[in-house]
Amino acid sequence: MTSASLTVLVQREGIWSYDGRVLLDEMAAMQALYLGASAKSRFSQSEISSARGRFLIARTVKGEAIGCGAYRRLDFDVAELVCIYSRMPNAGIGRAVLAGLESNAAKAGYHTLMVEMSRTNQSGKRFFWRTGFEPAISTSADLRLEQRLFLGKNVV
């Protein structure tokens, strides 16, 4: 299946659903593989299943779960992207999930989406630069900020 023939449907679903659990477990395994065994998620699942958080699943027209994404509340008008995962890189799934997250964030009253990542995450940086994110100022109290990159995008 090529990216040109792939139609993706993105919708809000329960994080506790079977497909939600499988996708998040796959994402965690990929993070451990590429970032080391010490890589841990920076979000709690209750944050993204709250009224001000979102968890979306991308599906093919046949209903196969192929990706997911989530944001949590960071501030009154700022949401933080905490994950975007695709089973098929470079097939447009990540862009579709991001578009769904941006739309949901705007409808929920957020003005800005933020993302934090390692400065060494080259593919993540390319993805977010191409989708309109720009350098942003951190709201984190983390003492290792020089190792992190903060990007933001207006969604209104």
Tab-separated table of N, CA and C in Angstrom:
chain	number	residue	atom	x	y	z
A	1	MET	N	0.843	-1.167	0.000
A	1	MET	CA	0.000	0.000	0.000
A	1	MET	C	0.892	1.236	0.000
A	2	THR	N	0.721	2.088	-0.963
A	2	THR	CA	1.524	3.301	-1.032
A	2	THR	C	0.808	4.437	-0.314
A	3	SER	N	1.565	5.474	-0.009
A	3	SER	CA	0.960	6.598	0.703
A	3	SER	C	-0.092	7.289	-0.153
A	4	ALA	N	0.039	7.214	-1.493
A	4	ALA	CA	-0.932	7.859	-2.363
A	4	ALA	C	-2.285	7.145	-2.298
A	5	SER	N	-2.287	5.854	-1.995
A	5	SER	CA	-3.537	5.100	-1.968
A	5	SER	C	-4.109	4.958	-0.559
A	6	LEU	N	-3.456	5.536	0.429
A	6	LEU	CA	-3.865	5.362	1.815
A	6	LEU	C	-4.804	6.477	2.256
A	7	THR	N	-6.023	6.096	2.605
A	7	THR	CA	-6.974	7.037	3.174
A	7	THR	C	-6.987	6.805	4.676
A	8	VAL	N	-6.801	7.885	5.428
A	8	VAL	CA	-6.690	7.787	6.877
A	8	VAL	C	-7.858	8.515	7.525
A	9	LEU	N	-8.514	7.853	8.456
A	9	LEU	CA	-9.582	8.451	9.249
A	9	LEU	C	-9.065	8.605	10.667
A	10	VAL	N	-9.122	9.815	11.198
A	10	VAL	CA	-8.602	10.090	12.538
A	10	VAL	C	-9.774	10.509	13.420
A	11	GLN	N	-9.915	9.831	14.564
A	11	GLN	CA	-11.013	10.166	15.468
A	11	GLN	C	-10.619	9.913	16.909
A	12	ARG	N	-11.349	10.580	17.795
A	12	ARG	CA	-11.120	10.403	19.228
A	12	ARG	C	-11.627	9.029	19.637
A	13	GLU	N	-10.793	8.318	20.367
A	13	GLU	CA	-11.172	7.009	20.885
A	13	GLU	C	-10.611	6.873	22.288
A	14	GLY	N	-11.086	5.888	22.994
A	14	GLY	CA	-10.627	5.672	24.350
A	14	GLY	C	-9.205	5.137	24.403
A	15	ILE	N	-8.422	5.745	25.265
A	15	ILE	CA	-7.047	5.290	25.453
A	15	ILE	C	-7.007	3.873	26.008
A	16	TRP	N	-8.069	3.478	26.682
A	16	TRP	CA	-8.106	2.156	27.303
A	16	TRP	C	-8.650	1.092	26.350
A	17	SER	N	-8.990	1.481	25.121
A	17	SER	CA	-9.477	0.495	24.147
A	17	SER	C	-8.337	-0.460	23.773
A	18	TYR	N	-8.696	-1.581	23.202
A	18	TYR	CA	-7.680	-2.567	22.800
A	18	TYR	C	-6.678	-1.933	21.834
A	19	ASP	N	-7.177	-1.277	20.781
A	19	ASP	CA	-6.264	-0.669	19.803
A	19	ASP	C	-5.434	0.451	20.420
A	20	GLY	N	-6.022	1.224	21.310
A	20	GLY	CA	-5.268	2.278	21.985
A	20	GLY	C	-4.119	1.712	22.793
A	21	ARG	N	-4.376	0.658	23.547
A	21	ARG	CA	-3.338	0.011	24.358
A	21	ARG	C	-2.236	-0.561	23.469
A	22	VAL	N	-2.624	-1.231	22.388
A	22	VAL	CA	-1.631	-1.840	21.490
A	22	VAL	C	-0.745	-0.762	20.866
A	23	LEU	N	-1.345	0.314	20.366
A	23	LEU	CA	-0.559	1.377	19.737
A	23	LEU	C	0.395	2.039	20.732
A	24	LEU	N	-0.083	2.310	21.947
A	24	LEU	CA	0.789	2.917	22.954
A	24	LEU	C	1.906	1.964	23.380
A	25	ASP	N	1.619	0.675	23.459
A	25	ASP	CA	2.667	-0.300	23.778
A	25	ASP	C	3.707	-0.371	22.665
A	26	GLU	N	3.253	-0.346	21.407
A	26	GLU	CA	4.191	-0.342	20.271
A	26	GLU	C	5.068	0.901	20.308
A	27	MET	N	4.444	2.053	20.582
A	27	MET	CA	5.203	3.295	20.652
A	27	MET	C	6.255	3.232	21.760
A	28	ALA	N	5.874	2.696	22.908
A	28	ALA	CA	6.826	2.568	24.020
A	28	ALA	C	7.980	1.650	23.643
A	29	ALA	N	7.674	0.568	22.936
A	29	ALA	CA	8.730	-0.361	22.500
A	29	ALA	C	9.677	0.324	21.520
A	30	MET	N	9.135	1.130	20.613
A	30	MET	CA	9.981	1.849	19.648
A	30	MET	C	10.856	2.881	20.367
A	31	GLN	N	10.295	3.568	21.355
A	31	GLN	CA	11.085	4.530	22.122
A	31	GLN	C	12.220	3.826	22.855
A	32	ALA	N	11.934	2.680	23.432
A	32	ALA	CA	12.974	1.932	24.144
A	32	ALA	C	14.051	1.465	23.174
A	33	LEU	N	13.639	1.051	21.990
A	33	LEU	CA	14.594	0.575	20.985
A	33	LEU	C	15.519	1.692	20.520
A	34	TYR	N	14.944	2.854	20.229
A	34	TYR	CA	15.728	3.951	19.673
A	34	TYR	C	16.334	4.891	20.704
A	35	LEU	N	15.698	4.992	21.864
A	35	LEU	CA	16.177	5.940	22.870
A	35	LEU	C	16.824	5.263	24.065
A	36	GLY	N	16.768	3.946	24.108
A	36	GLY	CA	17.361	3.214	25.219
A	36	GLY	C	16.313	2.742	26.190
A	37	ALA	N	16.706	1.773	26.984
A	37	ALA	CA	15.774	1.153	27.920
A	37	ALA	C	15.282	2.134	28.979
A	38	SER	N	15.996	3.218	29.189
A	38	SER	CA	15.597	4.166	30.223
A	38	SER	C	14.547	5.157	29.744
A	39	ALA	N	14.193	5.100	28.465
A	39	ALA	CA	13.193	6.037	27.947
A	39	ALA	C	11.843	5.758	28.591
A	40	LYS	N	11.254	6.794	29.154
A	40	LYS	CA	9.947	6.674	29.794
A	40	LYS	C	9.029	7.735	29.220
A	41	SER	N	7.760	7.422	29.161
A	41	SER	CA	6.786	8.414	28.730
A	41	SER	C	6.757	9.555	29.728
A	42	ARG	N	6.560	10.757	29.212
A	42	ARG	CA	6.513	11.932	30.062
A	42	ARG	C	5.084	12.321	30.397
A	43	PHE	N	4.128	11.455	30.154
A	43	PHE	CA	2.743	11.807	30.422
A	43	PHE	C	2.038	10.645	31.098
A	44	SER	N	1.008	10.997	31.831
A	44	SER	CA	0.184	9.944	32.410
A	44	SER	C	-1.028	9.767	31.505
A	45	GLN	N	-1.517	8.550	31.457
A	45	GLN	CA	-2.635	8.266	30.570
A	45	GLN	C	-3.906	8.976	31.009
A	46	SER	N	-4.017	9.291	32.291
A	46	SER	CA	-5.196	10.021	32.749
A	46	SER	C	-5.191	11.464	32.231
A	47	GLU	N	-3.999	12.041	31.984
A	47	GLU	CA	-3.917	13.411	31.470
A	47	GLU	C	-4.488	13.525	30.065
A	48	ILE	N	-4.244	12.511	29.242
A	48	ILE	CA	-4.703	12.604	27.861
A	48	ILE	C	-6.125	12.076	27.680
A	49	SER	N	-6.663	11.443	28.703
A	49	SER	CA	-8.056	11.003	28.613
A	49	SER	C	-8.973	11.924	29.418
A	50	SER	N	-8.428	13.033	29.899
A	50	SER	CA	-9.228	14.003	30.656
A	50	SER	C	-10.043	14.867	29.696
A	51	ALA	N	-10.875	15.731	30.261
A	51	ALA	CA	-11.708	16.618	29.448
A	51	ALA	C	-10.869	17.594	28.627
A	52	ARG	N	-9.683	17.972	29.094
A	52	ARG	CA	-8.829	18.924	28.372
A	52	ARG	C	-7.696	18.238	27.612
A	53	GLY	N	-7.662	16.926	27.618
A	53	GLY	CA	-6.684	16.177	26.849
A	53	GLY	C	-7.381	15.450	25.715
A	54	ARG	N	-6.601	14.910	24.783
A	54	ARG	CA	-7.178	14.153	23.677
A	54	ARG	C	-6.268	12.991	23.321
A	55	PHE	N	-6.900	11.899	22.933
A	55	PHE	CA	-6.205	10.747	22.375
A	55	PHE	C	-6.944	10.373	21.105
A	56	LEU	N	-6.234	10.384	19.980
A	56	LEU	CA	-6.828	10.084	18.686
A	56	LEU	C	-6.175	8.848	18.085
A	57	ILE	N	-6.968	8.077	17.366
A	57	ILE	CA	-6.464	6.912	16.652
A	57	ILE	C	-6.719	7.109	15.166
A	58	ALA	N	-5.698	6.798	14.353
A	58	ALA	CA	-5.819	6.839	12.898
A	58	ALA	C	-6.117	5.425	12.417
A	59	ARG	N	-7.083	5.315	11.512
A	59	ARG	CA	-7.488	4.017	10.967
A	59	ARG	C	-7.570	4.088	9.451
A	60	THR	N	-7.360	2.938	8.833
A	60	THR	CA	-7.607	2.821	7.404
A	60	THR	C	-9.126	2.764	7.204
A	61	VAL	N	-9.576	2.857	5.964
A	61	VAL	CA	-11.016	2.764	5.701
A	61	VAL	C	-11.561	1.385	6.055
A	62	LYS	N	-10.695	0.394	6.163
A	62	LYS	CA	-11.115	-0.946	6.581
A	62	LYS	C	-11.153	-1.089	8.094
A	63	GLY	N	-10.739	-0.039	8.812
A	63	GLY	CA	-10.816	-0.046	10.264
A	63	GLY	C	-9.554	-0.462	10.990
A	64	GLU	N	-8.470	-0.723	10.266
A	64	GLU	CA	-7.212	-1.123	10.907
A	64	GLU	C	-6.566	0.081	11.589
A	65	ALA	N	-6.222	-0.062	12.858
A	65	ALA	CA	-5.535	0.999	13.602
A	65	ALA	C	-4.094	1.089	13.112
A	66	ILE	N	-3.679	2.283	12.649
A	66	ILE	CA	-2.346	2.439	12.060
A	66	ILE	C	-1.531	3.555	12.699
A	67	GLY	N	-2.108	4.270	13.658
A	67	GLY	CA	-1.364	5.335	14.318
A	67	GLY	C	-2.200	5.983	15.393
A	68	CYS	N	-1.535	6.825	16.169
A	68	CYS	CA	-2.236	7.519	17.243
A	68	CYS	C	-1.479	8.788	17.607
A	69	GLY	N	-2.130	9.612	18.391
A	69	GLY	CA	-1.503	10.829	18.877
A	69	GLY	C	-2.286	11.367	20.055
A	70	ALA	N	-1.635	12.222	20.837
A	70	ALA	CA	-2.301	12.746	22.030
A	70	ALA	C	-1.703	14.081	22.425
A	71	TYR	N	-2.527	14.861	23.115
A	71	TYR	CA	-2.037	16.062	23.781
A	71	TYR	C	-2.633	16.121	25.172
A	72	ARG	N	-1.980	16.920	26.009
A	72	ARG	CA	-2.465	17.174	27.371
A	72	ARG	C	-2.460	18.674	27.607
A	73	ARG	N	-3.178	19.084	28.626
A	73	ARG	CA	-3.223	20.497	29.000
A	73	ARG	C	-1.883	20.873	29.616
A	74	LEU	N	-1.291	21.945	29.120
A	74	LEU	CA	-0.059	22.467	29.694
A	74	LEU	C	-0.357	23.750	30.461
A	75	ASP	N	-1.207	24.566	29.888
A	75	ASP	CA	-1.617	25.828	30.487
A	75	ASP	C	-3.044	26.090	29.997
A	76	PHE	N	-3.651	27.186	30.437
A	76	PHE	CA	-5.032	27.453	30.065
A	76	PHE	C	-5.235	27.429	28.556
A	77	ASP	N	-4.354	28.080	27.800
A	77	ASP	CA	-4.530	28.127	26.347
A	77	ASP	C	-3.415	27.407	25.579
A	78	VAL	N	-2.662	26.556	26.264
A	78	VAL	CA	-1.560	25.829	25.633
A	78	VAL	C	-1.707	24.326	25.903
A	79	ALA	N	-1.671	23.552	24.828
A	79	ALA	CA	-1.682	22.088	24.936
A	79	ALA	C	-0.311	21.576	24.515
A	80	GLU	N	0.118	20.501	25.134
A	80	GLU	CA	1.412	19.895	24.801
A	80	GLU	C	1.185	18.571	24.080
A	81	LEU	N	1.762	18.450	22.883
A	81	LEU	CA	1.732	17.173	22.180
A	81	LEU	C	2.612	16.205	22.950
A	82	VAL	N	2.073	15.077	23.329
A	82	VAL	CA	2.869	14.126	24.102
A	82	VAL	C	3.215	12.879	23.301
A	83	CYS	N	2.495	12.641	22.197
A	83	CYS	CA	2.897	11.529	21.336
A	83	CYS	C	2.231	11.633	19.978
A	84	ILE	N	2.968	11.202	18.979
A	84	ILE	CA	2.445	10.936	17.641
A	84	ILE	C	3.164	9.678	17.188
A	85	TYR	N	2.390	8.674	16.828
A	85	TYR	CA	2.974	7.391	16.439
A	85	TYR	C	2.309	6.893	15.164
A	86	SER	N	3.109	6.338	14.272
A	86	SER	CA	2.618	5.760	13.027
A	86	SER	C	3.264	4.402	12.820
A	87	ARG	N	2.463	3.425	12.459
A	87	ARG	CA	3.014	2.105	12.142
A	87	ARG	C	3.750	2.109	10.808
A	88	MET	N	3.429	3.076	9.953
A	88	MET	CA	4.051	3.150	8.627
A	88	MET	C	4.641	4.541	8.434
A	89	PRO	N	5.909	4.711	8.771
A	89	PRO	CA	6.535	6.031	8.615
A	89	PRO	C	6.474	6.510	7.166
A	90	ASN	N	6.395	7.807	6.989
A	90	ASN	CA	6.406	8.467	5.680
A	90	ASN	C	5.206	8.116	4.807
A	91	ALA	N	4.087	7.732	5.428
A	91	ALA	CA	2.876	7.423	4.671
A	91	ALA	C	1.800	8.484	4.871
A	92	GLY	N	2.129	9.582	5.571
A	92	GLY	CA	1.169	10.647	5.799
A	92	GLY	C	0.306	10.455	7.036
A	93	ILE	N	0.529	9.378	7.774
A	93	ILE	CA	-0.274	9.099	8.961
A	93	ILE	C	0.017	10.119	10.054
A	94	GLY	N	1.284	10.413	10.280
A	94	GLY	CA	1.655	11.396	11.293
A	94	GLY	C	1.047	12.762	11.004
A	95	ARG	N	1.066	13.169	9.743
A	95	ARG	CA	0.462	14.457	9.364
A	95	ARG	C	-1.045	14.447	9.612
A	96	ALA	N	-1.699	13.335	9.288
A	96	ALA	CA	-3.147	13.227	9.505
A	96	ALA	C	-3.472	13.287	10.995
A	97	VAL	N	-2.686	12.580	11.804
A	97	VAL	CA	-2.905	12.604	13.251
A	97	VAL	C	-2.666	14.003	13.791
A	98	LEU	N	-1.589	14.657	13.359
A	98	LEU	CA	-1.303	16.018	13.809
A	98	LEU	C	-2.427	16.972	13.424
A	99	ALA	N	-2.941	16.860	12.208
A	99	ALA	CA	-4.054	17.716	11.785
A	99	ALA	C	-5.274	17.498	12.682
A	100	GLY	N	-5.547	16.253	13.034
A	100	GLY	CA	-6.650	15.963	13.944
A	100	GLY	C	-6.425	16.552	15.322
A	101	LEU	N	-5.202	16.460	15.821
A	101	LEU	CA	-4.879	17.020	17.130
A	101	LEU	C	-4.993	18.546	17.111
A	102	GLU	N	-4.519	19.180	16.039
A	102	GLU	CA	-4.615	20.635	15.922
A	102	GLU	C	-6.081	21.074	15.923
A	103	SER	N	-6.906	20.387	15.156
A	103	SER	CA	-8.327	20.711	15.080
A	103	SER	C	-9.012	20.534	16.438
A	104	ASN	N	-8.737	19.425	17.103
A	104	ASN	CA	-9.316	19.171	18.423
A	104	ASN	C	-8.858	20.204	19.435
A	105	ALA	N	-7.580	20.586	19.373
A	105	ALA	CA	-7.044	21.577	20.313
A	105	ALA	C	-7.727	22.927	20.120
A	106	ALA	N	-7.908	23.337	18.870
A	106	ALA	CA	-8.573	24.612	18.598
A	106	ALA	C	-10.017	24.585	19.108
A	107	LYS	N	-10.720	23.483	18.878
A	107	LYS	CA	-12.111	23.362	19.335
A	107	LYS	C	-12.200	23.336	20.854
A	108	ALA	N	-11.158	22.847	21.515
A	108	ALA	CA	-11.139	22.791	22.982
A	108	ALA	C	-10.733	24.121	23.611
A	109	GLY	N	-10.419	25.128	22.780
A	109	GLY	CA	-10.086	26.446	23.290
A	109	GLY	C	-8.612	26.736	23.432
A	110	TYR	N	-7.758	25.812	23.006
A	110	TYR	CA	-6.320	26.073	23.053
A	110	TYR	C	-5.927	26.989	21.902
A	111	HIS	N	-4.927	27.829	22.129
A	111	HIS	CA	-4.407	28.704	21.091
A	111	HIS	C	-3.092	28.197	20.521
A	112	THR	N	-2.369	27.415	21.316
A	112	THR	CA	-1.028	26.979	20.930
A	112	THR	C	-0.836	25.504	21.245
A	113	LEU	N	-0.136	24.823	20.342
A	113	LEU	CA	0.343	23.464	20.610
A	113	LEU	C	1.846	23.546	20.779
A	114	MET	N	2.353	22.913	21.822
A	114	MET	CA	3.789	22.868	22.084
A	114	MET	C	4.249	21.417	21.960
A	115	VAL	N	5.512	21.259	21.626
A	115	VAL	CA	6.118	19.936	21.631
A	115	VAL	C	7.536	20.076	22.170
A	116	GLU	N	7.934	19.120	22.988
A	116	GLU	CA	9.282	19.078	23.557
A	116	GLU	C	9.934	17.798	23.076
A	117	MET	N	11.191	17.908	22.647
A	117	MET	CA	11.907	16.721	22.178
A	117	MET	C	13.402	16.892	22.387
A	118	SER	N	14.102	15.805	22.239
A	118	SER	CA	15.552	15.841	22.331
A	118	SER	C	16.112	16.586	21.122
A	119	ARG	N	17.151	17.361	21.340
A	119	ARG	CA	17.802	18.067	20.228
A	119	ARG	C	18.399	17.103	19.210
A	120	THR	N	18.640	15.863	19.594
A	120	THR	CA	19.233	14.878	18.686
A	120	THR	C	18.182	14.134	17.858
A	121	ASN	N	16.908	14.388	18.074
A	121	ASN	CA	15.830	13.714	17.346
A	121	ASN	C	15.660	14.370	15.974
A	122	GLN	N	16.466	13.965	15.017
A	122	GLN	CA	16.477	14.596	13.699
A	122	GLN	C	15.169	14.408	12.934
A	123	SER	N	14.606	13.200	12.959
A	123	SER	CA	13.364	12.975	12.208
A	123	SER	C	12.210	13.756	12.839
A	124	GLY	N	12.171	13.830	14.155
A	124	GLY	CA	11.134	14.615	14.823
A	124	GLY	C	11.250	16.090	14.484
A	125	LYS	N	12.472	16.606	14.504
A	125	LYS	CA	12.674	18.019	14.166
A	125	LYS	C	12.214	18.301	12.736
A	126	ARG	N	12.604	17.438	11.786
A	126	ARG	CA	12.191	17.640	10.391
A	126	ARG	C	10.667	17.632	10.259
A	127	PHE	N	10.021	16.666	10.919
A	127	PHE	CA	8.564	16.548	10.854
A	127	PHE	C	7.895	17.826	11.360
A	128	PHE	N	8.296	18.296	12.523
A	128	PHE	CA	7.639	19.472	13.099
A	128	PHE	C	7.986	20.758	12.362
A	129	TRP	N	9.204	20.894	11.846
A	129	TRP	CA	9.546	22.086	11.048
A	129	TRP	C	8.668	22.128	9.800
A	130	ARG	N	8.521	20.960	9.141
A	130	ARG	CA	7.723	20.901	7.907
A	130	ARG	C	6.242	21.177	8.157
A	131	THR	N	5.770	20.940	9.346
A	131	THR	CA	4.346	21.126	9.637
A	131	THR	C	4.063	22.464	10.323
A	132	GLY	N	5.013	23.380	10.292
A	132	GLY	CA	4.757	24.742	10.733
A	132	GLY	C	5.124	25.094	12.161
A	133	PHE	N	5.776	24.205	12.870
A	133	PHE	CA	6.195	24.518	14.240
A	133	PHE	C	7.441	25.393	14.205
A	134	GLU	N	7.565	26.256	15.210
A	134	GLU	CA	8.688	27.177	15.315
A	134	GLU	C	9.273	27.116	16.721
A	135	PRO	N	10.502	27.601	16.908
A	135	PRO	CA	11.097	27.596	18.250
A	135	PRO	C	10.196	28.295	19.261
A	136	ALA	N	10.145	27.742	20.453
A	136	ALA	CA	9.309	28.293	21.527
A	136	ALA	C	10.103	28.292	22.821
A	137	ILE	N	9.609	29.001	23.780
A	137	ILE	CA	10.243	29.079	25.094
A	137	ILE	C	9.643	28.015	25.988
A	138	SER	N	10.491	27.333	26.717
A	138	SER	CA	10.054	26.260	27.604
A	138	SER	C	9.338	26.803	28.827
A	139	THR	N	8.358	26.032	29.267
A	139	THR	CA	7.710	26.326	30.544
A	139	THR	C	8.136	25.296	31.580
A	140	SER	N	9.108	24.469	31.227
A	140	SER	CA	9.559	23.390	32.100
A	140	SER	C	10.535	23.891	33.158
A	141	ALA	N	10.532	23.207	34.286
A	141	ALA	CA	11.488	23.513	35.352
A	141	ALA	C	12.678	22.555	35.305
A	142	ASP	N	12.783	21.795	34.231
A	142	ASP	CA	13.850	20.815	34.069
A	142	ASP	C	15.204	21.524	33.995
A	143	LEU	N	16.171	21.007	34.704
A	143	LEU	CA	17.498	21.623	34.734
A	143	LEU	C	18.343	21.273	33.515
A	144	ARG	N	17.902	20.312	32.711
A	144	ARG	CA	18.668	19.897	31.527
A	144	ARG	C	18.075	20.471	30.249
A	145	LEU	N	17.646	21.718	30.265
A	145	LEU	CA	16.963	22.328	29.132
A	145	LEU	C	17.844	22.426	27.893
A	146	GLU	N	19.155	22.515	28.069
A	146	GLU	CA	20.037	22.642	26.906
A	146	GLU	C	19.999	21.398	26.025
A	147	GLN	N	19.517	20.279	26.544
A	147	GLN	CA	19.418	19.037	25.778
A	147	GLN	C	18.069	18.902	25.074
A	148	ARG	N	17.145	19.804	25.351
A	148	ARG	CA	15.779	19.718	24.856
A	148	ARG	C	15.502	20.817	23.835
A	149	LEU	N	14.589	20.529	22.926
A	149	LEU	CA	14.142	21.495	21.935
A	149	LEU	C	12.647	21.714	22.142
A	150	PHE	N	12.218	22.966	22.156
A	150	PHE	CA	10.819	23.318	22.362
A	150	PHE	C	10.306	24.015	21.114
A	151	LEU	N	9.217	23.497	20.584
A	151	LEU	CA	8.605	24.060	19.381
A	151	LEU	C	7.138	24.341	19.662
A	152	GLY	N	6.595	25.331	18.995
A	152	GLY	CA	5.189	25.676	19.172
A	152	GLY	C	4.544	26.068	17.867
A	153	LYS	N	3.207	25.991	17.854
A	153	LYS	CA	2.433	26.353	16.667
A	153	LYS	C	1.080	26.890	17.112
A	154	ASN	N	0.656	28.021	16.530
A	154	ASN	CA	-0.671	28.548	16.802
A	154	ASN	C	-1.707	27.688	16.082
A	155	VAL	N	-2.822	27.413	16.755
A	155	VAL	CA	-3.851	26.557	16.156
A	155	VAL	C	-5.178	27.284	15.958
A	156	VAL	N	-5.232	28.570	16.244
A	156	VAL	CA	-6.483	29.322	16.043
A	156	VAL	C	-6.398	30.181	14.807
